[in-house]
XYZ file of C-alpha atoms in Angstrom:
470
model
C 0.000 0.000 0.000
C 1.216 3.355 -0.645
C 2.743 5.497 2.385
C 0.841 8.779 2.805
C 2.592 11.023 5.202
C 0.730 14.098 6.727
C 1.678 16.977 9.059
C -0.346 16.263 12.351
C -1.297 19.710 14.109
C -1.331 17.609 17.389
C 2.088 15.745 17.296
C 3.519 18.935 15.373
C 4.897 16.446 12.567
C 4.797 14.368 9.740
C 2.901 10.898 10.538
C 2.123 8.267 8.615
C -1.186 7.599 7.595
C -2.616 4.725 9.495
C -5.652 3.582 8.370
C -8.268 1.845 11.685
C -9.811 0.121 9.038
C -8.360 0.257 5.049
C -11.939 -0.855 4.331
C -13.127 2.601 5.699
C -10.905 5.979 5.351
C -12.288 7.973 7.143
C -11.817 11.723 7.049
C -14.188 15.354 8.634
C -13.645 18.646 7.404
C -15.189 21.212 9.353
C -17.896 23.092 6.667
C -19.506 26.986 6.270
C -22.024 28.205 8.578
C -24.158 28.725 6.182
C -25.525 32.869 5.929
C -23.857 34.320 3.065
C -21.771 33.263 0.666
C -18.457 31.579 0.369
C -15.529 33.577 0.335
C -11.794 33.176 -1.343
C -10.593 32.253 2.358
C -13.485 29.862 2.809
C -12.483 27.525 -0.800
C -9.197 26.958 -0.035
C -10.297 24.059 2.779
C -12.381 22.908 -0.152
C -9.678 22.628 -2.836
C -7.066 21.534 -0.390
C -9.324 18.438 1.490
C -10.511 17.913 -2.427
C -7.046 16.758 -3.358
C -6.891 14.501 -0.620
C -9.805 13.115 -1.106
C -9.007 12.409 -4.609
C -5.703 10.743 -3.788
C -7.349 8.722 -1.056
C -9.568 7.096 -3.133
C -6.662 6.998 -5.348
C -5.018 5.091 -2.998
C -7.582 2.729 -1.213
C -10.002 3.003 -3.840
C -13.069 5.114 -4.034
C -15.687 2.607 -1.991
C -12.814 2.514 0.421
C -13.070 6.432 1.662
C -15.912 8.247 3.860
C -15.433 12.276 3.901
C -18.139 14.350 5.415
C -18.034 18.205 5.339
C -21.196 19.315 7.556
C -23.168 22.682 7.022
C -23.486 24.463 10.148
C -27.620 25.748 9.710
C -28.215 26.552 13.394
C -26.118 29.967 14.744
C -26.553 33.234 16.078
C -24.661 34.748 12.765
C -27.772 32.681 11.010
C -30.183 34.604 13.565
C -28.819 37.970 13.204
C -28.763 37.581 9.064
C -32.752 36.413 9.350
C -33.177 39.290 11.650
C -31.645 42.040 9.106
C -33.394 40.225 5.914
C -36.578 39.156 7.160
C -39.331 39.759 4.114
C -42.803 40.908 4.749
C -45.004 38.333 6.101
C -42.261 36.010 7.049
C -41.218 34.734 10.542
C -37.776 34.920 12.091
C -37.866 30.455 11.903
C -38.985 30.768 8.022
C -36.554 33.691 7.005
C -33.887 31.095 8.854
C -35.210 28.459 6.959
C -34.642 30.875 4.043
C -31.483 31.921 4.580
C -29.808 28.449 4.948
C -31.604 27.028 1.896
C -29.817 29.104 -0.208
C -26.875 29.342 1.078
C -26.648 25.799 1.071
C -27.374 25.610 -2.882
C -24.894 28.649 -3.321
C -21.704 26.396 -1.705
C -22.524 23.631 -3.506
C -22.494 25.446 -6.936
C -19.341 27.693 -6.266
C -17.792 24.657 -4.915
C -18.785 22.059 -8.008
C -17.304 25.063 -10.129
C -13.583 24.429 -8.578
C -13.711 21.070 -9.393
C -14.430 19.994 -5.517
C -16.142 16.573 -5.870
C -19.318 16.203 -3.689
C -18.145 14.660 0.248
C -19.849 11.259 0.720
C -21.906 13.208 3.796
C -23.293 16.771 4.075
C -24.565 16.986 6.984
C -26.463 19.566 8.393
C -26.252 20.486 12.456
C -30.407 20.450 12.624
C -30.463 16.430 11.576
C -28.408 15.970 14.410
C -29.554 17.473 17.417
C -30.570 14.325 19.154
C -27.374 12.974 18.984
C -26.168 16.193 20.257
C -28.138 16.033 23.374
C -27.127 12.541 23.487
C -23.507 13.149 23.521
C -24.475 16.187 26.348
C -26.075 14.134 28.661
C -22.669 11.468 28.406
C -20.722 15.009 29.545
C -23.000 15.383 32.814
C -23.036 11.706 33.044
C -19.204 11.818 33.503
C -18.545 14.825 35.404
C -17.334 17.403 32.376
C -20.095 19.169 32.293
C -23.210 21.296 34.054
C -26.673 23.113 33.964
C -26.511 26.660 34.595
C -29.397 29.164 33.945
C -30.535 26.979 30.986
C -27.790 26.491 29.974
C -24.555 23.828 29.490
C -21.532 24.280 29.683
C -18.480 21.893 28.960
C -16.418 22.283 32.434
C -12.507 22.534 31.197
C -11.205 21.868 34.816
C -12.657 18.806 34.454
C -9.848 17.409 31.681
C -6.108 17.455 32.371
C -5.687 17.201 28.901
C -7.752 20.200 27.756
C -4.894 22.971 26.229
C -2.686 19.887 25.240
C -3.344 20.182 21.743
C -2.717 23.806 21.163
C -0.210 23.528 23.326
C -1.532 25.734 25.740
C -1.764 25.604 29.718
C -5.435 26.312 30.936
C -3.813 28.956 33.216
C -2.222 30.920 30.380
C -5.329 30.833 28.431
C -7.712 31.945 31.611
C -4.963 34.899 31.524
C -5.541 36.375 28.250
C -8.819 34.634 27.884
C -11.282 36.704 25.464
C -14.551 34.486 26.208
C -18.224 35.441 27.512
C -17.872 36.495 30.900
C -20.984 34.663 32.662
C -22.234 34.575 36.167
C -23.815 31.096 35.475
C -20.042 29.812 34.205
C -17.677 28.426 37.117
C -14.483 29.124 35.200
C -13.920 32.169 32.361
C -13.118 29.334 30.005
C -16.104 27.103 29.776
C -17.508 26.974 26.559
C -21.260 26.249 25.796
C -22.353 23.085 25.051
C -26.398 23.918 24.980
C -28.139 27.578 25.243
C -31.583 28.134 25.444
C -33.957 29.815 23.004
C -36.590 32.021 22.961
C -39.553 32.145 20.762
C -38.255 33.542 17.638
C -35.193 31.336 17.475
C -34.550 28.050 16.485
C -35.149 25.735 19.190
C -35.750 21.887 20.177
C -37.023 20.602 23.539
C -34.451 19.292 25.608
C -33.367 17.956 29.080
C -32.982 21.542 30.174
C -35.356 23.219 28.274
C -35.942 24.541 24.507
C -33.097 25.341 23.411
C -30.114 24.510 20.666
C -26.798 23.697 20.818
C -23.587 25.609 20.882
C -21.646 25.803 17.992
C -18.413 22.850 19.143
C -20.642 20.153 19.815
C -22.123 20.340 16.782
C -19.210 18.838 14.541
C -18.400 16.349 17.766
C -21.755 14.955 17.215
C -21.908 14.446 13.659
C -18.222 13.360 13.339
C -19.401 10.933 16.407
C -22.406 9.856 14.396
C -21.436 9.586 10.743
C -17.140 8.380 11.452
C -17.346 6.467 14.934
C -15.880 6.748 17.811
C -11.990 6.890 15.992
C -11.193 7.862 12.529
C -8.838 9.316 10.637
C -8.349 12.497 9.581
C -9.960 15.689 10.623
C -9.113 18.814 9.028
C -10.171 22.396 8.418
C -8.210 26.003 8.286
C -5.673 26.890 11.325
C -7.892 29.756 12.417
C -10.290 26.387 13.966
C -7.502 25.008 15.530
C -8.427 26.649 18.954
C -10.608 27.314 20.135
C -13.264 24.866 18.148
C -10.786 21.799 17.235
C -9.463 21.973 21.283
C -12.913 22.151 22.406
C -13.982 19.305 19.549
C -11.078 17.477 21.065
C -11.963 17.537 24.890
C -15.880 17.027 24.588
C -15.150 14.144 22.560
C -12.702 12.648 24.684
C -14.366 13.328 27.451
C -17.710 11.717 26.385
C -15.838 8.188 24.722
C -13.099 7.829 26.473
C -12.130 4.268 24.810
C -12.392 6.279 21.299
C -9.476 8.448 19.978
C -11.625 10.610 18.071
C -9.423 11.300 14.971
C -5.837 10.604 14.787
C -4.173 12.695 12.189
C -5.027 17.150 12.127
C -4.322 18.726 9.580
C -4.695 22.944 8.903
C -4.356 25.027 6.083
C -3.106 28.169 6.535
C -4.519 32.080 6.201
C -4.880 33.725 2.520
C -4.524 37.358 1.683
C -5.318 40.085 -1.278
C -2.347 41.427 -2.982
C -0.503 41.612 0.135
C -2.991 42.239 2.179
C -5.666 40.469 4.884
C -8.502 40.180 3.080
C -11.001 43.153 4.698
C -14.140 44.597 3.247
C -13.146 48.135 4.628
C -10.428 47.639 2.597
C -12.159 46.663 -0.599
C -10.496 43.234 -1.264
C -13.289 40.912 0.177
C -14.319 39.097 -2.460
C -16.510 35.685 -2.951
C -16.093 32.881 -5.477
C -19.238 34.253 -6.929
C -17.200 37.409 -7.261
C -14.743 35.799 -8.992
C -16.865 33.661 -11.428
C -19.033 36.430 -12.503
C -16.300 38.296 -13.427
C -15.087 35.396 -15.798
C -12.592 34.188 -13.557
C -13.008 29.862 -14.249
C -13.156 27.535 -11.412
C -10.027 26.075 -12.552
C -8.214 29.400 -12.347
C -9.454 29.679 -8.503
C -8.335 25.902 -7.745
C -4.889 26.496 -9.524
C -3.882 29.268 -7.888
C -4.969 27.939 -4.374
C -2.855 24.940 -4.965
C 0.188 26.679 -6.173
C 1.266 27.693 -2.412
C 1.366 24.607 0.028
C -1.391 24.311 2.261
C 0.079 24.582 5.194
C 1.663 28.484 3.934
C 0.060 31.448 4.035
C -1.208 32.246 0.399
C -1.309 35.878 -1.896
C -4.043 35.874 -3.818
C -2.874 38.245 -6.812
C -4.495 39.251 -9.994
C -1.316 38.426 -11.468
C -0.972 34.454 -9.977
C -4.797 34.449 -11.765
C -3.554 35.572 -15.577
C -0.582 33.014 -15.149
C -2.979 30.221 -13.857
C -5.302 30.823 -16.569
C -2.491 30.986 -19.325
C -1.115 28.211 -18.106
C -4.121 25.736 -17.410
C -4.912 26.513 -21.376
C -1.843 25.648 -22.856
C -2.205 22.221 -21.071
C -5.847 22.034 -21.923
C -4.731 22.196 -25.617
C -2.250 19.708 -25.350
C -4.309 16.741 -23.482
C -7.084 17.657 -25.860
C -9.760 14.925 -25.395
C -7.174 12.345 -23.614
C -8.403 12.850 -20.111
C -10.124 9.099 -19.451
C -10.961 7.625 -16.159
C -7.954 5.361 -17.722
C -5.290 7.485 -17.606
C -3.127 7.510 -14.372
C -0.981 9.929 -12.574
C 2.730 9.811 -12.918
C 5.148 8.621 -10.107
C 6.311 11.826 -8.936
C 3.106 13.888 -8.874
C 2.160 10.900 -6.617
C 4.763 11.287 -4.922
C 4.740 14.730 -4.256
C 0.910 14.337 -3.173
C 1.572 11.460 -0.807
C 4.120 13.739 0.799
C 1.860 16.182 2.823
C -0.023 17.250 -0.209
C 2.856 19.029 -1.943
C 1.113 20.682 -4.876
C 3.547 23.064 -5.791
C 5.663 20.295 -6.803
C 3.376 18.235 -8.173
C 2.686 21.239 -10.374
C 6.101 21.521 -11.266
C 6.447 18.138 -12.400
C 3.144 19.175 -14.430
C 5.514 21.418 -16.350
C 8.114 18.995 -17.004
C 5.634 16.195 -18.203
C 4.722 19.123 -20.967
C 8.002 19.983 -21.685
C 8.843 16.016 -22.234
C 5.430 15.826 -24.381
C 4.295 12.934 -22.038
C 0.459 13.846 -22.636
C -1.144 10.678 -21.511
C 0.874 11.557 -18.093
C -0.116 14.641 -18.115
C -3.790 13.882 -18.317
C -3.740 11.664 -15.305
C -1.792 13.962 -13.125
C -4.306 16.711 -13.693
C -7.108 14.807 -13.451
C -5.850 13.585 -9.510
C -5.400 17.370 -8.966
C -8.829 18.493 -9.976
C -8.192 19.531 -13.231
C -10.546 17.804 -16.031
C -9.583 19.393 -18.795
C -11.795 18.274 -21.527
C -13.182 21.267 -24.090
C -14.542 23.528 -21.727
C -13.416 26.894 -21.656
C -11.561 29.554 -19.880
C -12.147 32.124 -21.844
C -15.560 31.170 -23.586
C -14.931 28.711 -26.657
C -12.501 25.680 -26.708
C -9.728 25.236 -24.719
C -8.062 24.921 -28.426
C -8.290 28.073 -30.057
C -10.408 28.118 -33.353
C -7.893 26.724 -36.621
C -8.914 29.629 -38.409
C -8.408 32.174 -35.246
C -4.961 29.893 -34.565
C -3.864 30.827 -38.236
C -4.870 34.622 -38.652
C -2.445 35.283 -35.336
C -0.050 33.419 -37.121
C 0.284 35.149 -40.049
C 0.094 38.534 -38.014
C 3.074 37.647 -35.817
C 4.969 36.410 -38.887
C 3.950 40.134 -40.647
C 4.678 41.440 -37.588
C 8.101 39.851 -37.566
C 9.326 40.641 -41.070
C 8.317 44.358 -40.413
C 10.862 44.453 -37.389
C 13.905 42.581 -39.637
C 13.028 45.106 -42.317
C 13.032 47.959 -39.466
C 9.740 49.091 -40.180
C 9.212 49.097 -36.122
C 6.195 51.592 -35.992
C 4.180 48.599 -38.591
C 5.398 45.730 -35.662
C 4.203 47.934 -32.777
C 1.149 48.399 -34.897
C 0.147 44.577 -34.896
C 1.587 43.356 -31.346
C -0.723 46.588 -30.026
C -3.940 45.571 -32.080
C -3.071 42.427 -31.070
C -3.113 43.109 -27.159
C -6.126 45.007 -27.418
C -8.251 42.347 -28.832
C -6.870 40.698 -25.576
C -4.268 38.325 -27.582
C -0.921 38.556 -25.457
C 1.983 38.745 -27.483
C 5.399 37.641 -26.222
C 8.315 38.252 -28.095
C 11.188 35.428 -28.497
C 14.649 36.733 -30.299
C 14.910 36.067 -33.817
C 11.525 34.596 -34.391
C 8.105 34.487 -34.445
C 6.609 36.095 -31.119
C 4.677 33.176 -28.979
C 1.347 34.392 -28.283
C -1.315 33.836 -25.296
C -5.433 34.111 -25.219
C -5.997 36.437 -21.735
C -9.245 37.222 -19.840
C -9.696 40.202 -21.507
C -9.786 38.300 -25.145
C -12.499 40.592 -27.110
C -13.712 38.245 -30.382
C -15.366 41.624 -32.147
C -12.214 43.673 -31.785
C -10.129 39.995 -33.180
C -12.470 39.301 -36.122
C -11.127 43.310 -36.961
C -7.414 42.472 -37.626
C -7.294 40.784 -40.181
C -7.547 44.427 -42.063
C -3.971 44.452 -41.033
C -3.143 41.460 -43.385
């Protein structure tokens, strides 16, 4: 079987993947709370837990793997979004309702349109509530947890273990602690495991009351519900790490203690704007919707969020897009229709992959597998990276450019050429700027024919124009 080796957030180092059960992978990725749409930020979990999915199933086969990415439909950010939206004639519950329909259908279009394949489970928090209470009452059972004013809380005093895996002591975090201060809490740092609910928000009768469940237990439950008592992997971004993963962590622990909940962590790490956090007071918050609508492809978005490792932080740049796209075409046009469920990857992008996901240099071997002309290779390697590049577009036609387009840029650049060995330099500026402003690139190569690009801004009315230069 092939060795997969993954950076564990909670050993702080590269482990082997161990399979419980080779029969059953088993991996949870923390999903959107779903009130608006997804953001830049919010894909790259998708596109990095994507690839690993795909070389899982790669690996152990594709009946062989079990990944669930939940939607989180119950939260006050859900409440407060019903509460600013609510329509005329419509309740707080049925503007939630609302709200969380569609966002759900939004994610899973944006998402489909990076080339993320579908998780075997989506669940959503509100299916599981009775597990949730379930796994709550094993928490009082125990001794980790208490009623207070209607509500639960987990107690953290209660586990030695809880600050172990961000490798934090529970007095150091009481000491900068920036959590609810409560009267009904008996330390600053217990966290909510059940709240109670009044008549305009969601709410489900309960042990102690109507009332719904606090936003940690949630993915406990489901992962408990859907995975077992141990699996896997469980991932998500680093900004989850604490406090939800620690408090996923200790509840879970707490409540099984003869299950190791999952095994392996992994985090991907922050993305930012030209330089910049991504802010809407700074006017670089932008969704995937943004991007798509402004004719930015899905497979632009995925490349460039795989060109960084996941672990790193990542720049999102207008430039990293153009390259992506430029790049993702020329490879389009040479695997043509040879992308087959037949094809398979080549060594050394597995290799790369099975390393702790190490895109960048499976993309790098991407460019050498062009350069050798190895096209069968090249197929399969993209296709285990998300990238199924049959004839759809990036820039609205073929991912081959029309013979008859091909040819007319052609025989420009070759004009355009013998006007600069004749010295007639202000006929050659003439066609490479024409050229550009139709939106072809031109890039110029010493003593020959320029090579040439399609970019985003290709404009067919101003093309089908040039050939009055001819």
């Amino acid at each position: 079987m092939t060795e997969i080796r993954l950076y564990n957030t909670r050993t702080r180092r590269k482990d082997v993947l161990v399979p419980f059960d080779e029969g059953n992978v088993r991996m949870y990725v923390c999903g959107p709370t779903v009130y608006d749409r997804a953001h830049i930020g919010n894909a790259r979990p998708v596109v990095v837990f994507d690839v690993l999915f795909r070389l899982l199933r790669h690996v152990y086969g594709p009946e062989h793997v079990t990944y669930v990415r939940n939607f989180t439909d119950v939260d006050d950010k859900i409440n407060a979004r019903a509460a600013e939206t609510r329509r005329e004639g419509e309740s707080e519950l049925q503007a939630i309702r609302r709200i969380t329909e569609e966002t759900v259908a939004w994610y899973r279009e944006d998402m489909a349109a990076l080339g993320a394949l579908p998780p075997s489970h989506e669940p959503r928090a509100t299916e599981f509530i009775a597990p949730m209470v379930t796994m709550i009452e094993e928490l009082i059972g125990r001794g980790h947890a208490y009623e207070a004013e209607g509500h639960v809380l987990f107690s953290v005093s209660s586990d030695p273990e809880y600050g172990s895996f961000a490798n934090r002591s529970l007095e150091d975090m009481r000491a900068g602690a920036r959590v609810e201060v409560a009267p009904y809490k008996r330390d600053p740092m217990d966290f909510v495991l059940w709240k109670p609910s009044d008549a305009t928000q969601p709410g489900w009768d309960s042990p102690w009351g109507r009332g719904r469940p606090g936003w940690h237990i949630e993915c406990s439950a489901m992962a408990h519900d859907l995975l077992g008592e141990s699996f896997d992997i469980h991932g998500g971004g680093i900004d989850l790490a604490f406090p939800h993963h620690e408090n996923e962590i200790a509840q879970s622990r707490c409540a099984h203690p003869d299950g190791k909940f999952a095994n392996i962590w992994l985090h991907n790490g922050f993305l930012q704007v030209e330089g910049e956090k991504m802010s809407k007071s700074l006017g670089n918050f932008f969704t995937v919707r943004d991007l798509l609508d402004q004719g930015v492809p899905g497979e632009v978005i995925r490349f460039v969020l795989l060109s960084t490792h996941y672990r790193q932080p990542i720049d999102w740049t207008e430039a990293k897009s153009e390259e992506a796209r430029r790049q993702l075409r020329r490879w389009g046009n040479l695997v043509g229709n040879a992308s087959s469920d037949e094809l398979l990857p080549d060594a050394k992008i597995l290799e790369a992959l099975t390393d702790d996901l190490n895109t960048p240099k499976a993309i790098a071997r991407l460019h050498e597998l062009s350069a050798l002309k190895e096209h069968d290779l090249l197929a399969g390697s993209l296709k285990i990276l998300g990238f199924d590049l049959n004839p759809e577009s990036l820039w609205g036609g073929a991912w081959g450019v029309p013979s008859a387009w091909e040819g007319m840029i052609g025989d420009l650049l070759d004009l355009r050429l013998r006007a600069r060995l004749e010295k007639d330099y202000e006929r050659a500026d003439k066609i490479r700027d024409a050229l550009n402003e139709a939106g072809v690139i031109v890039m110029d190569r010493p003593g020959q024919a320029a090579d040439w690009d399609i970019g985003s801004k290709f404009d067919s009315e101003k093309f089908s124009e040039l050939g009055n230069l001819l």
